[in-house]
PDB file of C-alpha atoms in Angstrom:
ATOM      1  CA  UNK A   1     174.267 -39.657 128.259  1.00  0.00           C
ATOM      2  CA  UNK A   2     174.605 -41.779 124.925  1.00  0.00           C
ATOM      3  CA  UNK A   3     170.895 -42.507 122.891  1.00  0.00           C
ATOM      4  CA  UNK A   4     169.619 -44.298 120.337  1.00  0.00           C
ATOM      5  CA  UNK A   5     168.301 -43.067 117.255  1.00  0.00           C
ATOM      6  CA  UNK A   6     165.117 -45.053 116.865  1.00  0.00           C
ATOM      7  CA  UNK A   7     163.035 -45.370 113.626  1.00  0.00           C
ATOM      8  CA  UNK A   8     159.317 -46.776 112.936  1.00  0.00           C
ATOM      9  CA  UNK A   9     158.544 -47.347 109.373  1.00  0.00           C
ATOM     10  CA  UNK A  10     155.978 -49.450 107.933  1.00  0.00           C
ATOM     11  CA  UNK A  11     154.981 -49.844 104.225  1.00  0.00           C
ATOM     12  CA  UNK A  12     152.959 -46.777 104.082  1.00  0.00           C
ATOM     13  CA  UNK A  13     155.093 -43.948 105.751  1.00  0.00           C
ATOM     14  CA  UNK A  14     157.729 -43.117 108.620  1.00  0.00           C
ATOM     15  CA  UNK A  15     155.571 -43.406 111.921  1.00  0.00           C
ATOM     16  CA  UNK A  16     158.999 -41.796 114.068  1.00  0.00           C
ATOM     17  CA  UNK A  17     162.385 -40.422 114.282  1.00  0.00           C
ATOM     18  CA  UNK A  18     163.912 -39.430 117.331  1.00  0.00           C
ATOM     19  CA  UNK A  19     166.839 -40.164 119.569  1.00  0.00           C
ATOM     20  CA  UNK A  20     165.714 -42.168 122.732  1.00  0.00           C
ATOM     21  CA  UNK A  21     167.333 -43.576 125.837  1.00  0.00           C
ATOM     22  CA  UNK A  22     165.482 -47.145 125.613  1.00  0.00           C
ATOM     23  CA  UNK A  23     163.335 -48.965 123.572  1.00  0.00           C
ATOM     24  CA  UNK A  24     161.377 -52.185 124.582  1.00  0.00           C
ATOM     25  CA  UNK A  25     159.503 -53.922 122.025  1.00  0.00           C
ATOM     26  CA  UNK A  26     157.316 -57.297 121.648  1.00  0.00           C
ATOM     27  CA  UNK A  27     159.360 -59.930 120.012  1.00  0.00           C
ATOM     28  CA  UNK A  28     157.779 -63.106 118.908  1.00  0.00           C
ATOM     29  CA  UNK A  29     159.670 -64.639 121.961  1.00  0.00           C
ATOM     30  CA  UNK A  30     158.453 -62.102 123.988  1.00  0.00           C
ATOM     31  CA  UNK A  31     159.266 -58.439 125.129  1.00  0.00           C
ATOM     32  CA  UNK A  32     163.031 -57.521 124.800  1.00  0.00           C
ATOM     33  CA  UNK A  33     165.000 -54.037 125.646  1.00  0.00           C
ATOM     34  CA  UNK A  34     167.657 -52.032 123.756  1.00  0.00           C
ATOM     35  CA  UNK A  35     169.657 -49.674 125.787  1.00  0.00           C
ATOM     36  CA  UNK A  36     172.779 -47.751 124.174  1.00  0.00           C
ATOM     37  CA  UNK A  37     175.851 -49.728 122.840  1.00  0.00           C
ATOM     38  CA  UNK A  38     173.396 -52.877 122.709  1.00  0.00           C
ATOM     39  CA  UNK A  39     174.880 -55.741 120.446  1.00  0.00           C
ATOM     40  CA  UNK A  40     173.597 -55.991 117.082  1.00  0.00           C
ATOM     41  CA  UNK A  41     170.702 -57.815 117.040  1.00  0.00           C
ATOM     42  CA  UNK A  42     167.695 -58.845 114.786  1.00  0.00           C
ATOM     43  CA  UNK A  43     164.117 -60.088 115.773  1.00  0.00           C
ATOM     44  CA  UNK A  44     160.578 -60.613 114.679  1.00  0.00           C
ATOM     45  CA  UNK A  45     157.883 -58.620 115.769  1.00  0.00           C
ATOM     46  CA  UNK A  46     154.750 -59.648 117.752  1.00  0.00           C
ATOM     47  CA  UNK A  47     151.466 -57.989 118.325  1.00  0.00           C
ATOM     48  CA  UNK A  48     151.688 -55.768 121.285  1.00  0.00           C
ATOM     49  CA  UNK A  49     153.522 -52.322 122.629  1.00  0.00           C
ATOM     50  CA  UNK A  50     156.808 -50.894 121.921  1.00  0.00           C
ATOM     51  CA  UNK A  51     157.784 -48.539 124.605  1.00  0.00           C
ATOM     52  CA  UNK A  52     160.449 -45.962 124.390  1.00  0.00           C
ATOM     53  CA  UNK A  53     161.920 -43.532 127.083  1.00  0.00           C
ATOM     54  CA  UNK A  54     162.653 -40.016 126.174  1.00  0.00           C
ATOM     55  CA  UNK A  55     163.867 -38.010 128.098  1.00  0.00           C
ATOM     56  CA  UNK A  56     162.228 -39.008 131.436  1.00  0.00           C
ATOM     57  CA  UNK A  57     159.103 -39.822 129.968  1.00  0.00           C
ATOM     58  CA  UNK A  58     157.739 -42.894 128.476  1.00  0.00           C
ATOM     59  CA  UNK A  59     156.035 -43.562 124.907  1.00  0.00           C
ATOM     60  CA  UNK A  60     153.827 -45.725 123.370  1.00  0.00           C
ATOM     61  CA  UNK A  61     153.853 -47.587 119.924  1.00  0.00           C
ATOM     62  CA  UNK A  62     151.376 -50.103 118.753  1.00  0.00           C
ATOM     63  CA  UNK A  63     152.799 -52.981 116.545  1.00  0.00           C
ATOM     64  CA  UNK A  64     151.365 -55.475 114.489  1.00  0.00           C
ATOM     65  CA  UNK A  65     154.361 -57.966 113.079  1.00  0.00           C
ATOM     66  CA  UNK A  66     157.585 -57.122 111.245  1.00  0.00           C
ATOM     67  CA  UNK A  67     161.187 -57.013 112.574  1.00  0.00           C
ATOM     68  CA  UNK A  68     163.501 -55.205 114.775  1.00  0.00           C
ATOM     69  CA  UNK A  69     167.244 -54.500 113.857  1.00  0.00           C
ATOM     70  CA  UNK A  70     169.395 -53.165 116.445  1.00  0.00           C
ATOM     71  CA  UNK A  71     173.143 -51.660 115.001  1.00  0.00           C
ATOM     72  CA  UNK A  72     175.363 -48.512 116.115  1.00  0.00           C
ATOM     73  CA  UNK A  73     173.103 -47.273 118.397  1.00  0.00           C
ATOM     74  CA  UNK A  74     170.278 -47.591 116.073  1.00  0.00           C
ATOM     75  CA  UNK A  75     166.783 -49.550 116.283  1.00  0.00           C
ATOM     76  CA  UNK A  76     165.115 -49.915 113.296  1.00  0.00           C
ATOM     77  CA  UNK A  77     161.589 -51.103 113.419  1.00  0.00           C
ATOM     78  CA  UNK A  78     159.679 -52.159 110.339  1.00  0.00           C
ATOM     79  CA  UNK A  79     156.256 -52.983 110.823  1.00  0.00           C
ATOM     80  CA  UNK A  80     153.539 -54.341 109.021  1.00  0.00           C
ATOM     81  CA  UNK A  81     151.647 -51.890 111.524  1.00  0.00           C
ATOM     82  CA  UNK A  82     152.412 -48.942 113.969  1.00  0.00           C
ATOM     83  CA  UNK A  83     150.230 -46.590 115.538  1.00  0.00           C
ATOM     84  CA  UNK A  84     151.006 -44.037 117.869  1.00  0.00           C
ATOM     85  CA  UNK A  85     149.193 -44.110 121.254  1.00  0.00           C
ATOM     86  CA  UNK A  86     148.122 -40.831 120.212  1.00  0.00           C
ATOM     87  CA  UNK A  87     146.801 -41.671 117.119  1.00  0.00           C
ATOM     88  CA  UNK A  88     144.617 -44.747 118.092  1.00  0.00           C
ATOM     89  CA  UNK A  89     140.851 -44.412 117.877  1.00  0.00           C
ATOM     90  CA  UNK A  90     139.670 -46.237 121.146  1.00  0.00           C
ATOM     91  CA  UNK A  91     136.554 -46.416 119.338  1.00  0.00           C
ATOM     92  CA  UNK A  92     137.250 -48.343 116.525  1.00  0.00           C
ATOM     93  CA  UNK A  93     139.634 -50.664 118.450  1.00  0.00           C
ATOM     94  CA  UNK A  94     136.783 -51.685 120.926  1.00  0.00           C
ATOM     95  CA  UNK A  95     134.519 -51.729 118.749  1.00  0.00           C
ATOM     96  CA  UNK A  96     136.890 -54.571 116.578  1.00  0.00           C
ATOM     97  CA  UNK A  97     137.456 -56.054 119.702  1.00  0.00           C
ATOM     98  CA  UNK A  98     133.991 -56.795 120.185  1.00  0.00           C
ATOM     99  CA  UNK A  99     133.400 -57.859 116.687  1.00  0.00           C
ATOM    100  CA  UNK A 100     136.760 -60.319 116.896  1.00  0.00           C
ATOM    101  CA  UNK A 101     134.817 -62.020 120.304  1.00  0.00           C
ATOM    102  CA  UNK A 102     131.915 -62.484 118.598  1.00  0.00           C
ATOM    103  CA  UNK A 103     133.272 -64.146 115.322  1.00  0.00           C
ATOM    104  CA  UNK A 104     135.300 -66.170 118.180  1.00  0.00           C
ATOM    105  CA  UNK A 105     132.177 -67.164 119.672  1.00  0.00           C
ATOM    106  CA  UNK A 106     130.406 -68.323 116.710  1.00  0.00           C
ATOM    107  CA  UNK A 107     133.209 -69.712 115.261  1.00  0.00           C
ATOM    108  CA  UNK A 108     134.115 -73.749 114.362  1.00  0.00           C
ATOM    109  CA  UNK A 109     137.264 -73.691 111.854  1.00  0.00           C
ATOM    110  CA  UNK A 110     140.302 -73.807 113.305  1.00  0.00           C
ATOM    111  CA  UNK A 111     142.033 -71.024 110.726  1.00  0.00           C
ATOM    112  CA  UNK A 112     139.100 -69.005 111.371  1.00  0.00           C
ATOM    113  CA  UNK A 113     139.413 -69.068 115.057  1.00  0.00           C
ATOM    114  CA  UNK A 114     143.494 -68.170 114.705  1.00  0.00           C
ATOM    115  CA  UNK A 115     142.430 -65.292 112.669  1.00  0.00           C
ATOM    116  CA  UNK A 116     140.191 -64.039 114.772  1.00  0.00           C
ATOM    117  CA  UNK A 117     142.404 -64.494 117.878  1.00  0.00           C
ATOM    118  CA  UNK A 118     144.695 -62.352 115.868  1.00  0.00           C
ATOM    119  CA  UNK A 119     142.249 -59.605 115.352  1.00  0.00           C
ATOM    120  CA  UNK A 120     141.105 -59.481 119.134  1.00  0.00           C
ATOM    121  CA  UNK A 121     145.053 -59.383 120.531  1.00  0.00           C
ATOM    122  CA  UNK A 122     145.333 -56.260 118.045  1.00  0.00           C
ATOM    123  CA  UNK A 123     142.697 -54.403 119.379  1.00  0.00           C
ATOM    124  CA  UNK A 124     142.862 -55.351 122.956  1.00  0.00           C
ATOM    125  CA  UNK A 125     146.786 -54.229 122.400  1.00  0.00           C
ATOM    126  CA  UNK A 126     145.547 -50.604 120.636  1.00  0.00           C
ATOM    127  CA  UNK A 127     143.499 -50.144 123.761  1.00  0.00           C
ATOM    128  CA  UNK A 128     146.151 -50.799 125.858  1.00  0.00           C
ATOM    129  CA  UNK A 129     148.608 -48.513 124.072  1.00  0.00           C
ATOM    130  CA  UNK A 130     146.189 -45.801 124.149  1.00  0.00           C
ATOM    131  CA  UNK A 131     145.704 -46.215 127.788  1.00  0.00           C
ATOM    132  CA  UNK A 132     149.252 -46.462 128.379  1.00  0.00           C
ATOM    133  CA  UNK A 133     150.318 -43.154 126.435  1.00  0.00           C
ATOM    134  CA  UNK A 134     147.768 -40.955 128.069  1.00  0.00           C
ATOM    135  CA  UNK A 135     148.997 -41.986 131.487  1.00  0.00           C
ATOM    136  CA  UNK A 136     152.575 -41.842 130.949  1.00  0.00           C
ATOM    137  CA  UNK A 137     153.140 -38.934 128.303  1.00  0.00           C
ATOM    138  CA  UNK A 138     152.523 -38.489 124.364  1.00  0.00           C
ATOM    139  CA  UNK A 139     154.328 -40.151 121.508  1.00  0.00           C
TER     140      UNK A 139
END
């Protein structure tokens, strides 16, 4: 069965590597999938999940912004942000969430309210990706 060699990198170091059988990541647009011999393609990145089946099992992929290039059978992410389900502190993500509803709460300024609408979809999207990765398998 043909793969796709998919690749996470953001500014500070090489999150993964491996050959996969799908990807599906959160475009700006919203979610799209890359399956083998998938036209080339380029997006931007939302907030939210990439997913990526290997081998019968599915992984997990937190992303924060950046872009997706799809060519010969291989996905390149680069993201401001990626965290593997694995490594996410589910601590520290609720713990931002919390603080990101209160600032919302409390909060008048429109640029501050964007911001901190930002900051609450990140962690409420870490959380999910933990959840998500311990259900389904590891990254």
């Amino acid at each position: 069965m043909a793969t796709l060699k998919l690749e996470i990198v953001t500014p500070d170091r090489k999150v993964l590597s491996e050959d996969v059988d799908y990807v599906g990541a959160p475009g700006i647009m919203g979610e799209f999938g890359i399956l083998p011999n998938h036209v080339p393609f380029l997006s931007a990145l939302g907030i939210g999940n990439l997913h990526y089946n290997q081998d019968g099992k599915a992984h997990y992929v937190f992303v924060s912004g950046g872009f997706a290039e799809v060519s010969s059978n291989k996905v390149t992410i680069l993201a401001e942000v990626a965290e593997k389900a694995t490594e996410i502190d589910t601590d520290r993500a609720q713990k931002a969430k919390e603080r990101a509803e209160a600032r919302a709460a409390a909060t008048k300024e429109k640029l501050d309210a964007i911001r901190n609408q930002t900051a609450l979809k990140r962690a409420i999207m870490r959380i999910s990706c933990k959840s998500s990765g311990q259900g389904a398998g590891t990254c």
